[in-house]
Coordinates of C-alpha atoms and ligand atoms in Angstrom, one line a residue:
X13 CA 71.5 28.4 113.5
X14 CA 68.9 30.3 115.8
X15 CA 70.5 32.4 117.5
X16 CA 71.7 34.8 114.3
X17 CA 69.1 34.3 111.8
X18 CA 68.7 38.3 111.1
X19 CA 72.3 38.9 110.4
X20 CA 72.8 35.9 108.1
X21 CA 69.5 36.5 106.3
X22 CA 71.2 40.3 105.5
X23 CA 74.4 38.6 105.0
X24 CA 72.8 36.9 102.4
X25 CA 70.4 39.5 100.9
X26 CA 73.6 41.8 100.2
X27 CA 75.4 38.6 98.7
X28 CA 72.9 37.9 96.4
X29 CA 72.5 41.3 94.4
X30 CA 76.5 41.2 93.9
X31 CA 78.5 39.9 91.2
X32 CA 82.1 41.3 92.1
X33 CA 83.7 40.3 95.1
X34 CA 86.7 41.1 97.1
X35 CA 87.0 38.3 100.1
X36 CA 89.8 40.1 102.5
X37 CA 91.9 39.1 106.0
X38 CA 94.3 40.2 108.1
X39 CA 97.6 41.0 108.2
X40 CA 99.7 37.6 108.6
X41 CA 97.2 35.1 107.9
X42 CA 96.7 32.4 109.5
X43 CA 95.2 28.8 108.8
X44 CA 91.6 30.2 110.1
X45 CA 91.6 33.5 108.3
X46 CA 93.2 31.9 104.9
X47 CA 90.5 28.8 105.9
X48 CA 88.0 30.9 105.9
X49 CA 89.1 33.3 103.0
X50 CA 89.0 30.2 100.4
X51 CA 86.0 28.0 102.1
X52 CA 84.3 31.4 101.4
X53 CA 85.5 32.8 97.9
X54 CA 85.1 28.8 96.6
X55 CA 81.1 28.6 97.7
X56 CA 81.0 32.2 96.1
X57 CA 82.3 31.1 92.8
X58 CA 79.8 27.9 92.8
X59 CA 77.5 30.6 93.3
X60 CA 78.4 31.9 89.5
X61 CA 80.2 35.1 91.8
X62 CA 83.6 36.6 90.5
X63 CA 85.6 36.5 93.4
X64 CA 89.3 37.8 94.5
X65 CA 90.6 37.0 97.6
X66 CA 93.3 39.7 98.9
X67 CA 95.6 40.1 102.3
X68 CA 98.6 42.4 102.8
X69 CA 101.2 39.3 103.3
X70 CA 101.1 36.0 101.2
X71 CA 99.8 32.5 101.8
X72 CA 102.2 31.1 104.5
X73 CA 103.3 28.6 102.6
X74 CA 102.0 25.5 104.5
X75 CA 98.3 26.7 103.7
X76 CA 99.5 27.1 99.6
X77 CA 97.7 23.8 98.9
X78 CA 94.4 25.1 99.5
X79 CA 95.0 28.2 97.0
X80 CA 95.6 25.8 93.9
X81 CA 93.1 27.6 92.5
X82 CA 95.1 30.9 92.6
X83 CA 92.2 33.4 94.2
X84 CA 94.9 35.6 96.0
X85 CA 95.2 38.2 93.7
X86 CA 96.0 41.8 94.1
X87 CA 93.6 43.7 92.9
X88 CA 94.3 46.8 90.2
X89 CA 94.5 50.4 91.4
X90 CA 91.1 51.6 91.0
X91 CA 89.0 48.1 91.2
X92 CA 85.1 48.7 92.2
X93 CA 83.8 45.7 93.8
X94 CA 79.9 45.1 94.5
X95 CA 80.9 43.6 98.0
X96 CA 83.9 43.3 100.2
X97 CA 83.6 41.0 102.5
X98 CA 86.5 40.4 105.9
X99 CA 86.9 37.5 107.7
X100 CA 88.5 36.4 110.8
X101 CA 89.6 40.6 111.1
X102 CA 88.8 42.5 114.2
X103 CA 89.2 46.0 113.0
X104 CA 90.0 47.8 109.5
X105 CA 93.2 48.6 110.7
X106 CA 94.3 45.0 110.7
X107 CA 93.6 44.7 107.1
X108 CA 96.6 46.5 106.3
X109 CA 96.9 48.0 103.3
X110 CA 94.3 45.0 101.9
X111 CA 92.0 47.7 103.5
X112 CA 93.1 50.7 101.1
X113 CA 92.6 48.2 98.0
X114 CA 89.0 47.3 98.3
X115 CA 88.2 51.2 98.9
X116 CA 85.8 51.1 96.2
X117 CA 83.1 49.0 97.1
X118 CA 79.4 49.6 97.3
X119 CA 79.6 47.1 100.8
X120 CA 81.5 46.0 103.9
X121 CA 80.4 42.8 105.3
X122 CA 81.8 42.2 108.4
X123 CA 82.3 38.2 109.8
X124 CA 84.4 37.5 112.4
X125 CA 84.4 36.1 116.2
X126 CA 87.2 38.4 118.1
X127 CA 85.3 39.9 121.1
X128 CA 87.3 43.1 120.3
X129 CA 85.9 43.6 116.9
X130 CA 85.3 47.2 116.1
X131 CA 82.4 46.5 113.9
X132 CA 83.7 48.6 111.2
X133 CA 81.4 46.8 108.4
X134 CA 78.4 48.1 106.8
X135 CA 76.9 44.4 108.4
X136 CA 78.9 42.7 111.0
X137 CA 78.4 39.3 112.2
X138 CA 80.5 39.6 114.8
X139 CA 80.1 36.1 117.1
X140 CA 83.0 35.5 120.0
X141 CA 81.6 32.1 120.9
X142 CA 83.1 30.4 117.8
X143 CA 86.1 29.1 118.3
X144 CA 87.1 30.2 114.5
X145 CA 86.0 31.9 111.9
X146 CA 85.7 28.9 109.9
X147 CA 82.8 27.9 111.6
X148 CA 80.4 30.9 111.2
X149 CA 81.5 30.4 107.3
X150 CA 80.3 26.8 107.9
X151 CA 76.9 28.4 109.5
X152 CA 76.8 30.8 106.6
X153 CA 77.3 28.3 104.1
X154 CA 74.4 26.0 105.5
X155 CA 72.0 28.3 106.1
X156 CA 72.5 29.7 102.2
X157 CA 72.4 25.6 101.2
X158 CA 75.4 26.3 99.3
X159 CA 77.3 23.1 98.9
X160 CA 80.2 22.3 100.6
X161 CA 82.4 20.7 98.2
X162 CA 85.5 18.6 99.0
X163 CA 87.6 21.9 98.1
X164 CA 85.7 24.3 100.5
X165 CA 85.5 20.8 103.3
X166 CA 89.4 21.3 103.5
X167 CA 89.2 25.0 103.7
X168 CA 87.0 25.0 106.3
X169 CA 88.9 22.3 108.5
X170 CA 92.6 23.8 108.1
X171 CA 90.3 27.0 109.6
X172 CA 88.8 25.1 112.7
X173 CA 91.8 23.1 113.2
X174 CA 94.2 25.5 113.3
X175 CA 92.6 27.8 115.5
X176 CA 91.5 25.6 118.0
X177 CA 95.2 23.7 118.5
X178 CA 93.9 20.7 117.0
X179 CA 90.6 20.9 118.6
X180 CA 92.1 20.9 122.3
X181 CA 92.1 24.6 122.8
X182 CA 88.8 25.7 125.6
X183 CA 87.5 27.1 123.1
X184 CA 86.0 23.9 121.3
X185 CA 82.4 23.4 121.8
X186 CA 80.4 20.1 120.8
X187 CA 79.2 22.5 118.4
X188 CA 82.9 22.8 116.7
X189 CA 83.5 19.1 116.7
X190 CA 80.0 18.6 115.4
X191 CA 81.1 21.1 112.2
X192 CA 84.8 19.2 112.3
X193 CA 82.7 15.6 111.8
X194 CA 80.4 17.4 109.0
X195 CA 83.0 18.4 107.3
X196 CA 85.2 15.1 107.0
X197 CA 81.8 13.4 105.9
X198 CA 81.8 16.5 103.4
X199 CA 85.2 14.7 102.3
X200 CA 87.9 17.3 104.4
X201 CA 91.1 15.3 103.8
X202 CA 92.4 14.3 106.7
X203 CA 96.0 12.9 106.1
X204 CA 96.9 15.9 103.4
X205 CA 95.6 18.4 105.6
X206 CA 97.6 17.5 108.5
X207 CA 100.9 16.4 106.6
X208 CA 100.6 20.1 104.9
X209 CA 99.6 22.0 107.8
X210 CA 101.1 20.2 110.5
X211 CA 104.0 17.7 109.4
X212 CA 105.8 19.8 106.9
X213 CA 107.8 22.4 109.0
X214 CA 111.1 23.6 107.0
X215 CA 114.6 23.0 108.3
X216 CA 114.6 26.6 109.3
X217 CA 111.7 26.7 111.5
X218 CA 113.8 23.9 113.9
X219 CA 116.7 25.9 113.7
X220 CA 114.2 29.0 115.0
X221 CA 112.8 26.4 117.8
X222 CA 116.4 25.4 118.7
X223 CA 117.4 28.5 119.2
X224 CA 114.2 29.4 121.5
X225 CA 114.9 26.7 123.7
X226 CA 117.9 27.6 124.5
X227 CA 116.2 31.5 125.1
X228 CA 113.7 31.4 126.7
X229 CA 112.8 32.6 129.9
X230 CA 110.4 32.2 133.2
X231 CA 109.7 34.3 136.0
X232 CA 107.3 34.5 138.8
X233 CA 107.5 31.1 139.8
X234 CA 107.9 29.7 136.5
X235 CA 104.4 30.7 135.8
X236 CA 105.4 33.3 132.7
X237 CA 107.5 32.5 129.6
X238 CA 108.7 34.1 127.3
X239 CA 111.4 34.3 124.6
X240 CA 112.5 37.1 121.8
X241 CA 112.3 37.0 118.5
X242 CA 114.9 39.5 116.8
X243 CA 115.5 40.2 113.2
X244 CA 119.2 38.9 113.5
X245 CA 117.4 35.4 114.7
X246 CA 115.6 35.4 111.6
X247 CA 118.6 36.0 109.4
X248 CA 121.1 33.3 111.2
X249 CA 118.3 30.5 110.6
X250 CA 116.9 31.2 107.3
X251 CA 113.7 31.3 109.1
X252 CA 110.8 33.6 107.5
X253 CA 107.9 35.4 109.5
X254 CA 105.1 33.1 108.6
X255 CA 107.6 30.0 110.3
X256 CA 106.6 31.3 113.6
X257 CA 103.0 30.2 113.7
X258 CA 102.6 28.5 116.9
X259 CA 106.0 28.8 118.0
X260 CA 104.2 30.5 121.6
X261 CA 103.3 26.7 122.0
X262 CA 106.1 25.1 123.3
X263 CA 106.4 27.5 125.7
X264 CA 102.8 27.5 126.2
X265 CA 102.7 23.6 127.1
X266 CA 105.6 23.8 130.0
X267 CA 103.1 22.5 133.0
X268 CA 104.1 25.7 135.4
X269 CA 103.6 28.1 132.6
X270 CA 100.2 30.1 132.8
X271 CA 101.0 32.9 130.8
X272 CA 102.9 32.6 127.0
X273 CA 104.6 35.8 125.8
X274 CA 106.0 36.4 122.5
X275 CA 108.0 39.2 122.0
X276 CA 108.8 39.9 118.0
X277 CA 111.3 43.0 116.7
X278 CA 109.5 44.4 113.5
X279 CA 111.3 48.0 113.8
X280 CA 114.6 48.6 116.4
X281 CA 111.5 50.2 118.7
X282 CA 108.3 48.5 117.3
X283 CA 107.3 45.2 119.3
X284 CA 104.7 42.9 118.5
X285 CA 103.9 40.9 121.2
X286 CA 101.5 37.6 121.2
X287 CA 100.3 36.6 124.6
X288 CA 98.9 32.7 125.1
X289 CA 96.6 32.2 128.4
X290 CA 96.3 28.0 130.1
X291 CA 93.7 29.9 132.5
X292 CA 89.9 30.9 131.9
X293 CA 90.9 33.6 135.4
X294 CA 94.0 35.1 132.9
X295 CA 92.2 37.0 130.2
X296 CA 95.1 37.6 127.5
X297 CA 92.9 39.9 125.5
X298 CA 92.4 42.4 128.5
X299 CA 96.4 42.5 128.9
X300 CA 96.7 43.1 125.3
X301 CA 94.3 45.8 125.1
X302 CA 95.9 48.2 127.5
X303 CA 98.6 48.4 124.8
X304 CA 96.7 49.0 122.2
X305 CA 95.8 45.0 120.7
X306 CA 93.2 42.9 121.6
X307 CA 92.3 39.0 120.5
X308 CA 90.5 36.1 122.3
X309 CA 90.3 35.9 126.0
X310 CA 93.6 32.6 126.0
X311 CA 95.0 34.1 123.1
X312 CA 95.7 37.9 121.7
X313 CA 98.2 40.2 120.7
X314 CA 99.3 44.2 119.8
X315 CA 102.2 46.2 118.4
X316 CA 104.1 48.4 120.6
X317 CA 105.8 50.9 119.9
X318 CA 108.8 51.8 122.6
X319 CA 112.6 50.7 123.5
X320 CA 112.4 46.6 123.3
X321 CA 114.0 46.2 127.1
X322 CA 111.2 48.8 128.2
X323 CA 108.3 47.2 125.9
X324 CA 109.3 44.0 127.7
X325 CA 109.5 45.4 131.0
X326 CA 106.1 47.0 130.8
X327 CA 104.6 43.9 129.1
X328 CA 105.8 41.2 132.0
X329 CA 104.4 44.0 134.6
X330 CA 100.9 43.8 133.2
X331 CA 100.9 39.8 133.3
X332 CA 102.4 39.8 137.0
X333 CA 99.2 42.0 137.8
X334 CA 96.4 40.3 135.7
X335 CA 98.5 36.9 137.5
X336 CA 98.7 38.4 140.9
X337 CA 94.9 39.7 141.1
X338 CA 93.6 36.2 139.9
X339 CA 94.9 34.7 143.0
Ligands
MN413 MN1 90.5 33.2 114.0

């Protein structure tokens, strides 16, 4: 709690003159940013705040069960709101169009721990040594002495646990597992969490994972995997976007494999590609930025536009370099 107290302290300043409140994310959400989104906009309503909650793409479905109390909502054309506040979001431009509705705000506040953050906020907290999101909400939430209520405990672990693998990722500190302990003892349900998040995969996402084992591929000694993702794949398994959440890890986990790549059609020549680093000397984010993305050093991401075979070609150059110069 030392090393920010300026930040939070404005954080908090700007939190409490506002009644209205927009809490935004990024385009497809995942467990941290919807985590984090909720944990929030919960501690904001205990607070006596109004509070929406608003991303371009819906709840995957296996984080529903923390929205039971329906705070996605879109907001109406022309909606002023006192503060707008982003999590887990490393530029406006990720917000997607949740960025054009919450124009009309008096602030931007700014919380997030992607190295690459733009710092588009009017305050940015902006703190790459959290391992997610969840856990500066966590900070923000102690150093206000807002409660943390069973609701916001399970908000708050779907958000660490999902973005640190389960708490195996490098990224963990002491410091994450200390906030994981706090909030079980805050009452964090363990068992529904991980049966919702973790143990309740559709039919169709197996179908997707069959169908990328039997695809993938390695090259340069077996130390880079990848696999496609086209549309067609999608339609033949019944499989939706938000099922492929984590599907880079079982590529990922193959003991040769250094490098992860993901490479998913969203347009016949727009690729987004998600890149997964095993080694602190492979910085993912660095690859990802010379097309345009950025992310977390073992894990990142961008949208390129381009022919897919040419896209991919490009792509497995750039990890055969970053692999090649980290000899
Ligand atoms: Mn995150």
């Amino acid at each position: 709690m030392k090393s920010y107290p300026g930040i939070i302290d404005r954080i908090l300043e700007a939190v409490r003159a506002s009644k209205t409140f927009c809490v935004v994310g990024h385009v497809r959400p995942d467990g941290d940013c919807v985590g984090s989104q909720l944990g929030l906009a919960l501690a904001l309503q205990n607070e006596g705040k109004r509070v929406f909650c608003w991303n371009e793409d819906s709840v995957p479905q296996k984080y529903k069960f923390l929205n039971d109390k329906a705070l996605f909502q879109k907001p109406k054309r022309g909606l002023k709101f006192d503060c707008v506040i982003a999590t887990d979001c490393a530029s406006f431009e990720r917000l997607g169009t949740a960025g054009q509705c919450v124009l009309r705000r008096k602030i931007l506040i700014n919380i997030d721990h992607h190295e690459s953050n733009t710092r588009y906020g009017d305050l940015n907290w902006v703190s790459a040594r959290e391992a997610s999101c969840g856990e500066l909400i966590f900070r923000l939430l102690k150093v206000a002495r807002w409660p943390i209520t069973r609701p916001i405990a399970d908000c708050l672990f779907t958000a660490v646990s999902t973005d640190t693998g389960s708490f195996q990722y490098a990224t963990t500190r002491p410091g994450t597992l200390h906030v994981g302990a706090e909030l079980v003892t805050r009452g964090a349900n363990l068992a529904r969490i991980c049966d919702e998040v973790y143990q309740s995969y559709p039919l169709s996402r197996a179908r997707l994972l069959k169908h990328i084992y039997s695809r993938f591929r390695l090259t340069h000694n077996n130390r880079i995997a990848w696999f496609w993702l086209k549309k067609i794949d999608f339609t033949r398994t019944g499989a939706e976007s938000d099922d492929t959440e984590g599907l880079i890890d079982h590529i990922r986990e193959i003991e040769p494999v250094v490098v992860a790549c993901v490479f998913e059609e969203i347009e016949p020549e727009l690729t987004r590609i998600s890149l997964r680093s095993k080694s602190d000397r492979i910085n993912v984010s660095d690859i990802a930025e010379q097309f345009g993305g950025g992310g977390h050093p073992a894990a990142a991401g961008a949208r390129i536009p381009g022919k897919p075979l040419s896209v991919q070609r490009q792509v497995i150059a750039a990890v055969k370099r970053a692999l090649n110069s980290a000899k």
